[in-house]
């Protein structure tokens, strides 16, 4: 990735199947970075801008085919990158993003079985700007959890959206989608064993950042 994309900013994404328990750790990290004197942009996908949040509501609630779903998600991502992520990186901020493109490869590619070549093309279109390399996170923290355990955690927790209502077999394919992305780019990923206690998971997350001298 070229430096012109981001100045001294840091772009971190967080991934995992529904129920893997990433949310509390993302807000904990935001607090830790702020305590260390960094400016933080805490955001999510699909979403993060008024337009992208409208697209999120459609993606999470309305029935559509996999290409339509992928196009809406990448449209939301394009707006999010232009309005929020790139400007924050150029200001030198830490961008903590709850899900990014690995989720599309895992959910639409793995879960739905949608064409990975089409997703690759969309990724290249959406995450590149003229004269700059494709923007990817500096680090992706992957909360890896057995889909059966995730389903137990989610049971009765809230009214499920379109994805949360999927059967465990869907989440097995999603988990495999994440594993494939990690295998393709091992240096970008930090895998966290999300089956551990919340406290141990948090310690592991902090270690990932301390090891890189980012905290
Ligand atoms: P969240 O509940 O973690 O905010 O994520 C919203 C849902 O959207 C979650 O079930 C995963 C799904 N999703 C996709 O299917 N593809 C994507 O590219 C993204 C970012 C999320």
mmCIF file with all atom_site columns, N, CA, C and O and ligand atoms in Angstrom, residues 18 22 44-46 56 59-60 69 73 77 98-105 107-108 158 161 163-164 171, ligand 1:
data_model
loop_
_atom_site.group_PDB
_atom_site.id
_atom_site.type_symbol
_atom_site.label_atom_id
_atom_site.label_alt_id
_atom_site.label_comp_id
_atom_site.label_asym_id
_atom_site.label_entity_id
_atom_site.label_seq_id
_atom_site.pdbx_PDB_ins_code
_atom_site.Cartn_x
_atom_site.Cartn_y
_atom_site.Cartn_z
_atom_site.occupancy
_atom_site.B_iso_or_equiv
_atom_site.pdbx_formal_charge
_atom_site.auth_seq_id
_atom_site.auth_comp_id
_atom_site.auth_asym_id
_atom_site.auth_atom_id
_atom_site.pdbx_PDB_model_num
ATOM   1   N N   . UNK A 1 18  ? -20.734 -14.330 13.555 1.00 0.00 ? 18  UNK A N   1
ATOM   2   C CA  . UNK A 1 18  ? -21.655 -13.758 14.534 1.00 0.00 ? 18  UNK A CA  1
ATOM   3   C C   . UNK A 1 18  ? -21.593 -14.583 15.822 1.00 0.00 ? 18  UNK A C   1
ATOM   4   O O   . UNK A 1 18  ? -21.618 -15.809 15.770 1.00 0.00 ? 18  UNK A O   1
ATOM   5   N N   . UNK A 1 22  ? -16.608 -10.070 19.475 1.00 0.00 ? 22  UNK A N   1
ATOM   6   C CA  . UNK A 1 22  ? -15.550 -9.085  19.217 1.00 0.00 ? 22  UNK A CA  1
ATOM   7   C C   . UNK A 1 22  ? -15.870 -7.688  19.751 1.00 0.00 ? 22  UNK A C   1
ATOM   8   O O   . UNK A 1 22  ? -14.966 -6.920  20.068 1.00 0.00 ? 22  UNK A O   1
ATOM   9   N N   . UNK A 1 44  ? -17.761 0.824   11.575 1.00 0.00 ? 44  UNK A N   1
ATOM   10  C CA  . UNK A 1 44  ? -18.189 -0.548  11.296 1.00 0.00 ? 44  UNK A CA  1
ATOM   11  C C   . UNK A 1 44  ? -18.613 -0.705  9.847  1.00 0.00 ? 44  UNK A C   1
ATOM   12  O O   . UNK A 1 44  ? -18.907 0.263   9.154  1.00 0.00 ? 44  UNK A O   1
ATOM   13  N N   . UNK A 1 45  ? -18.679 -1.975  9.427  1.00 0.00 ? 45  UNK A N   1
ATOM   14  C CA  . UNK A 1 45  ? -19.201 -2.286  8.085  1.00 0.00 ? 45  UNK A CA  1
ATOM   15  C C   . UNK A 1 45  ? -20.192 -3.434  8.167  1.00 0.00 ? 45  UNK A C   1
ATOM   16  O O   . UNK A 1 45  ? -20.021 -4.316  9.022  1.00 0.00 ? 45  UNK A O   1
ATOM   17  N N   . UNK A 1 46  ? -21.217 -3.526  7.290  1.00 0.00 ? 46  UNK A N   1
ATOM   18  C CA  . UNK A 1 46  ? -21.530 -2.410  6.410  1.00 0.00 ? 46  UNK A CA  1
ATOM   19  C C   . UNK A 1 46  ? -22.012 -1.231  7.251  1.00 0.00 ? 46  UNK A C   1
ATOM   20  O O   . UNK A 1 46  ? -22.701 -1.429  8.233  1.00 0.00 ? 46  UNK A O   1
ATOM   21  N N   . UNK A 1 56  ? -26.733 -0.715  4.775  1.00 0.00 ? 56  UNK A N   1
ATOM   22  C CA  . UNK A 1 56  ? -26.647 -1.769  5.793  1.00 0.00 ? 56  UNK A CA  1
ATOM   23  C C   . UNK A 1 56  ? -28.037 -2.312  6.141  1.00 0.00 ? 56  UNK A C   1
ATOM   24  O O   . UNK A 1 56  ? -28.238 -3.518  6.226  1.00 0.00 ? 56  UNK A O   1
ATOM   25  N N   . UNK A 1 59  ? -29.179 -4.568  3.425  1.00 0.00 ? 59  UNK A N   1
ATOM   26  C CA  . UNK A 1 59  ? -28.408 -5.818  3.363  1.00 0.00 ? 59  UNK A CA  1
ATOM   27  C C   . UNK A 1 59  ? -28.804 -6.753  4.509  1.00 0.00 ? 59  UNK A C   1
ATOM   28  O O   . UNK A 1 59  ? -28.908 -7.972  4.328  1.00 0.00 ? 59  UNK A O   1
ATOM   29  N N   . UNK A 1 60  ? -29.030 -6.194  5.692  1.00 0.00 ? 60  UNK A N   1
ATOM   30  C CA  . UNK A 1 60  ? -29.333 -7.035  6.852  1.00 0.00 ? 60  UNK A CA  1
ATOM   31  C C   . UNK A 1 60  ? -30.781 -7.507  6.917  1.00 0.00 ? 60  UNK A C   1
ATOM   32  O O   . UNK A 1 60  ? -31.083 -8.474  7.597  1.00 0.00 ? 60  UNK A O   1
ATOM   33  N N   . UNK A 1 69  ? -26.392 -8.379  -3.115 1.00 0.00 ? 69  UNK A N   1
ATOM   34  C CA  . UNK A 1 69  ? -25.879 -8.207  -1.742 1.00 0.00 ? 69  UNK A CA  1
ATOM   35  C C   . UNK A 1 69  ? -24.420 -7.725  -1.773 1.00 0.00 ? 69  UNK A C   1
ATOM   36  O O   . UNK A 1 69  ? -24.044 -6.776  -1.077 1.00 0.00 ? 69  UNK A O   1
ATOM   37  N N   . UNK A 1 73  ? -22.903 -4.080  -0.516 1.00 0.00 ? 73  UNK A N   1
ATOM   38  C CA  . UNK A 1 73  ? -21.862 -4.044  0.527  1.00 0.00 ? 73  UNK A CA  1
ATOM   39  C C   . UNK A 1 73  ? -20.643 -3.285  0.024  1.00 0.00 ? 73  UNK A C   1
ATOM   40  O O   . UNK A 1 73  ? -20.063 -2.455  0.734  1.00 0.00 ? 73  UNK A O   1
ATOM   41  N N   . UNK A 1 77  ? -19.007 0.216   1.212  1.00 0.00 ? 77  UNK A N   1
ATOM   42  C CA  . UNK A 1 77  ? -17.560 0.278   1.541  1.00 0.00 ? 77  UNK A CA  1
ATOM   43  C C   . UNK A 1 77  ? -16.873 1.436   0.808  1.00 0.00 ? 77  UNK A C   1
ATOM   44  O O   . UNK A 1 77  ? -16.024 2.135   1.386  1.00 0.00 ? 77  UNK A O   1
ATOM   45  N N   . UNK A 1 98  ? -15.077 -2.449  12.716 1.00 0.00 ? 98  UNK A N   1
ATOM   46  C CA  . UNK A 1 98  ? -15.761 -3.699  13.034 1.00 0.00 ? 98  UNK A CA  1
ATOM   47  C C   . UNK A 1 98  ? -16.235 -4.322  11.715 1.00 0.00 ? 98  UNK A C   1
ATOM   48  O O   . UNK A 1 98  ? -17.252 -3.919  11.175 1.00 0.00 ? 98  UNK A O   1
ATOM   49  N N   . UNK A 1 99  ? -15.447 -5.231  11.186 1.00 0.00 ? 99  UNK A N   1
ATOM   50  C CA  . UNK A 1 99  ? -15.610 -5.918  9.903  1.00 0.00 ? 99  UNK A CA  1
ATOM   51  C C   . UNK A 1 99  ? -15.141 -5.039  8.728  1.00 0.00 ? 99  UNK A C   1
ATOM   52  O O   . UNK A 1 99  ? -15.287 -3.830  8.731  1.00 0.00 ? 99  UNK A O   1
ATOM   53  N N   . UNK A 1 100 ? -14.597 -5.721  7.728  1.00 0.00 ? 100 UNK A N   1
ATOM   54  C CA  . UNK A 1 100 ? -14.202 -5.073  6.465  1.00 0.00 ? 100 UNK A CA  1
ATOM   55  C C   . UNK A 1 100 ? -14.291 -6.151  5.379  1.00 0.00 ? 100 UNK A C   1
ATOM   56  O O   . UNK A 1 100 ? -15.109 -7.070  5.481  1.00 0.00 ? 100 UNK A O   1
ATOM   57  N N   . UNK A 1 101 ? -13.465 -6.085  4.369  1.00 0.00 ? 101 UNK A N   1
ATOM   58  C CA  . UNK A 1 101 ? -13.666 -6.924  3.178  1.00 0.00 ? 101 UNK A CA  1
ATOM   59  C C   . UNK A 1 101 ? -13.521 -8.423  3.436  1.00 0.00 ? 101 UNK A C   1
ATOM   60  O O   . UNK A 1 101 ? -14.129 -9.223  2.722  1.00 0.00 ? 101 UNK A O   1
ATOM   61  N N   . UNK A 1 102 ? -12.745 -8.806  4.443  1.00 0.00 ? 102 UNK A N   1
ATOM   62  C CA  . UNK A 1 102 ? -12.661 -10.250 4.732  1.00 0.00 ? 102 UNK A CA  1
ATOM   63  C C   . UNK A 1 102 ? -14.046 -10.813 5.038  1.00 0.00 ? 102 UNK A C   1
ATOM   64  O O   . UNK A 1 102 ? -14.317 -11.980 4.745  1.00 0.00 ? 102 UNK A O   1
ATOM   65  N N   . UNK A 1 103 ? -14.918 -9.978  5.630  1.00 0.00 ? 103 UNK A N   1
ATOM   66  C CA  . UNK A 1 103 ? -16.288 -10.438 5.921  1.00 0.00 ? 103 UNK A CA  1
ATOM   67  C C   . UNK A 1 103 ? -17.040 -10.736 4.630  1.00 0.00 ? 103 UNK A C   1
ATOM   68  O O   . UNK A 1 103 ? -17.849 -11.672 4.575  1.00 0.00 ? 103 UNK A O   1
ATOM   69  N N   . UNK A 1 104 ? -16.784 -9.977  3.586  1.00 0.00 ? 104 UNK A N   1
ATOM   70  C CA  . UNK A 1 104 ? -17.467 -10.223 2.316  1.00 0.00 ? 104 UNK A CA  1
ATOM   71  C C   . UNK A 1 104 ? -16.996 -11.548 1.708  1.00 0.00 ? 104 UNK A C   1
ATOM   72  O O   . UNK A 1 104 ? -17.801 -12.328 1.190  1.00 0.00 ? 104 UNK A O   1
ATOM   73  N N   . UNK A 1 105 ? -15.684 -11.788 1.800  1.00 0.00 ? 105 UNK A N   1
ATOM   74  C CA  . UNK A 1 105 ? -15.166 -13.064 1.293  1.00 0.00 ? 105 UNK A CA  1
ATOM   75  C C   . UNK A 1 105 ? -15.683 -14.229 2.143  1.00 0.00 ? 105 UNK A C   1
ATOM   76  O O   . UNK A 1 105 ? -15.953 -15.310 1.616  1.00 0.00 ? 105 UNK A O   1
ATOM   77  N N   . UNK A 1 107 ? -18.597 -14.233 4.259  1.00 0.00 ? 107 UNK A N   1
ATOM   78  C CA  . UNK A 1 107 ? -20.061 -14.388 4.264  1.00 0.00 ? 107 UNK A CA  1
ATOM   79  C C   . UNK A 1 107 ? -20.625 -14.594 2.849  1.00 0.00 ? 107 UNK A C   1
ATOM   80  O O   . UNK A 1 107 ? -21.385 -15.525 2.621  1.00 0.00 ? 107 UNK A O   1
ATOM   81  N N   . UNK A 1 108 ? -20.285 -13.678 1.936  1.00 0.00 ? 108 UNK A N   1
ATOM   82  C CA  . UNK A 1 108 ? -20.843 -13.823 0.584  1.00 0.00 ? 108 UNK A CA  1
ATOM   83  C C   . UNK A 1 108 ? -20.083 -14.940 -0.166 1.00 0.00 ? 108 UNK A C   1
ATOM   84  O O   . UNK A 1 108 ? -20.702 -15.763 -0.834 1.00 0.00 ? 108 UNK A O   1
ATOM   85  N N   . UNK A 1 158 ? -30.872 -11.856 21.044 1.00 0.00 ? 158 UNK A N   1
ATOM   86  C CA  . UNK A 1 158 ? -31.603 -10.746 20.425 1.00 0.00 ? 158 UNK A CA  1
ATOM   87  C C   . UNK A 1 158 ? -32.349 -11.281 19.204 1.00 0.00 ? 158 UNK A C   1
ATOM   88  O O   . UNK A 1 158 ? -32.104 -12.415 18.780 1.00 0.00 ? 158 UNK A O   1
ATOM   89  N N   . UNK A 1 161 ? -30.840 -11.004 12.825 1.00 0.00 ? 161 UNK A N   1
ATOM   90  C CA  . UNK A 1 161 ? -30.991 -10.432 11.485 1.00 0.00 ? 161 UNK A CA  1
ATOM   91  C C   . UNK A 1 161 ? -30.853 -11.572 10.468 1.00 0.00 ? 161 UNK A C   1
ATOM   92  O O   . UNK A 1 161 ? -30.732 -12.744 10.826 1.00 0.00 ? 161 UNK A O   1
ATOM   93  N N   . UNK A 1 163 ? -28.504 -12.655 8.641  1.00 0.00 ? 163 UNK A N   1
ATOM   94  C CA  . UNK A 1 163 ? -27.326 -13.522 8.720  1.00 0.00 ? 163 UNK A CA  1
ATOM   95  C C   . UNK A 1 163 ? -27.349 -14.352 9.999  1.00 0.00 ? 163 UNK A C   1
ATOM   96  O O   . UNK A 1 163 ? -27.083 -15.554 9.981  1.00 0.00 ? 163 UNK A O   1
ATOM   97  N N   . UNK A 1 164 ? -27.678 -13.691 11.117 1.00 0.00 ? 164 UNK A N   1
ATOM   98  C CA  . UNK A 1 164 ? -27.685 -14.402 12.400 1.00 0.00 ? 164 UNK A CA  1
ATOM   99  C C   . UNK A 1 164 ? -28.687 -15.557 12.387 1.00 0.00 ? 164 UNK A C   1
ATOM   100 O O   . UNK A 1 164 ? -28.544 -16.510 13.148 1.00 0.00 ? 164 UNK A O   1
ATOM   101 N N   . UNK A 1 171 ? -22.466 -20.952 8.928  1.00 0.00 ? 171 UNK A N   1
ATOM   102 C CA  . UNK A 1 171 ? -21.340 -20.362 9.662  1.00 0.00 ? 171 UNK A CA  1
ATOM   103 C C   . UNK A 1 171 ? -20.076 -21.211 9.580  1.00 0.00 ? 171 UNK A C   1
ATOM   104 O O   . UNK A 1 171 ? -18.974 -20.682 9.701  1.00 0.00 ? 171 UNK A O   1
HETATM 105 P P1  . LIG B 2 .   ? -22.371 -7.074  12.675 1.00 0.00 ? 1   LIG B P1  1
HETATM 106 O O1  . LIG B 2 .   ? -23.580 -7.741  13.258 1.00 0.00 ? 1   LIG B O1  1
HETATM 107 O O2  . LIG B 2 .   ? -21.081 -7.642  13.171 1.00 0.00 ? 1   LIG B O2  1
HETATM 108 O O3  . LIG B 2 .   ? -22.430 -5.582  12.727 1.00 0.00 ? 1   LIG B O3  1
HETATM 109 O O4  . LIG B 2 .   ? -22.357 -7.450  11.102 1.00 0.00 ? 1   LIG B O4  1
HETATM 110 C C1  . LIG B 2 .   ? -23.453 -7.321  10.316 1.00 0.00 ? 1   LIG B C1  1
HETATM 111 C C2  . LIG B 2 .   ? -23.732 -8.570  9.549  1.00 0.00 ? 1   LIG B C2  1
HETATM 112 O O5  . LIG B 2 .   ? -23.406 -8.363  8.184  1.00 0.00 ? 1   LIG B O5  1
HETATM 113 C C3  . LIG B 2 .   ? -22.993 -9.820  10.007 1.00 0.00 ? 1   LIG B C3  1
HETATM 114 O O6  . LIG B 2 .   ? -23.933 -10.874 10.128 1.00 0.00 ? 1   LIG B O6  1
HETATM 115 C C4  . LIG B 2 .   ? -22.054 -10.115 8.890  1.00 0.00 ? 1   LIG B C4  1
HETATM 116 C C5  . LIG B 2 .   ? -22.692 -9.462  7.691  1.00 0.00 ? 1   LIG B C5  1
HETATM 117 N N1  . LIG B 2 .   ? -21.721 -8.982  6.691  1.00 0.00 ? 1   LIG B N1  1
HETATM 118 C C6  . LIG B 2 .   ? -21.662 -9.607  5.452  1.00 0.00 ? 1   LIG B C6  1
HETATM 119 O O7  . LIG B 2 .   ? -22.414 -10.542 5.188  1.00 0.00 ? 1   LIG B O7  1
HETATM 120 N N2  . LIG B 2 .   ? -20.741 -9.160  4.546  1.00 0.00 ? 1   LIG B N2  1
HETATM 121 C C7  . LIG B 2 .   ? -19.888 -8.126  4.808  1.00 0.00 ? 1   LIG B C7  1
HETATM 122 O O8  . LIG B 2 .   ? -19.080 -7.760  3.954  1.00 0.00 ? 1   LIG B O8  1
HETATM 123 C C8  . LIG B 2 .   ? -19.980 -7.479  6.098  1.00 0.00 ? 1   LIG B C8  1
HETATM 124 C C9  . LIG B 2 .   ? -19.063 -6.335  6.404  1.00 0.00 ? 1   LIG B C9  1
HETATM 125 C C10 . LIG B 2 .   ? -20.891 -7.949  7.003  1.00 0.00 ? 1   LIG B C10 1
#
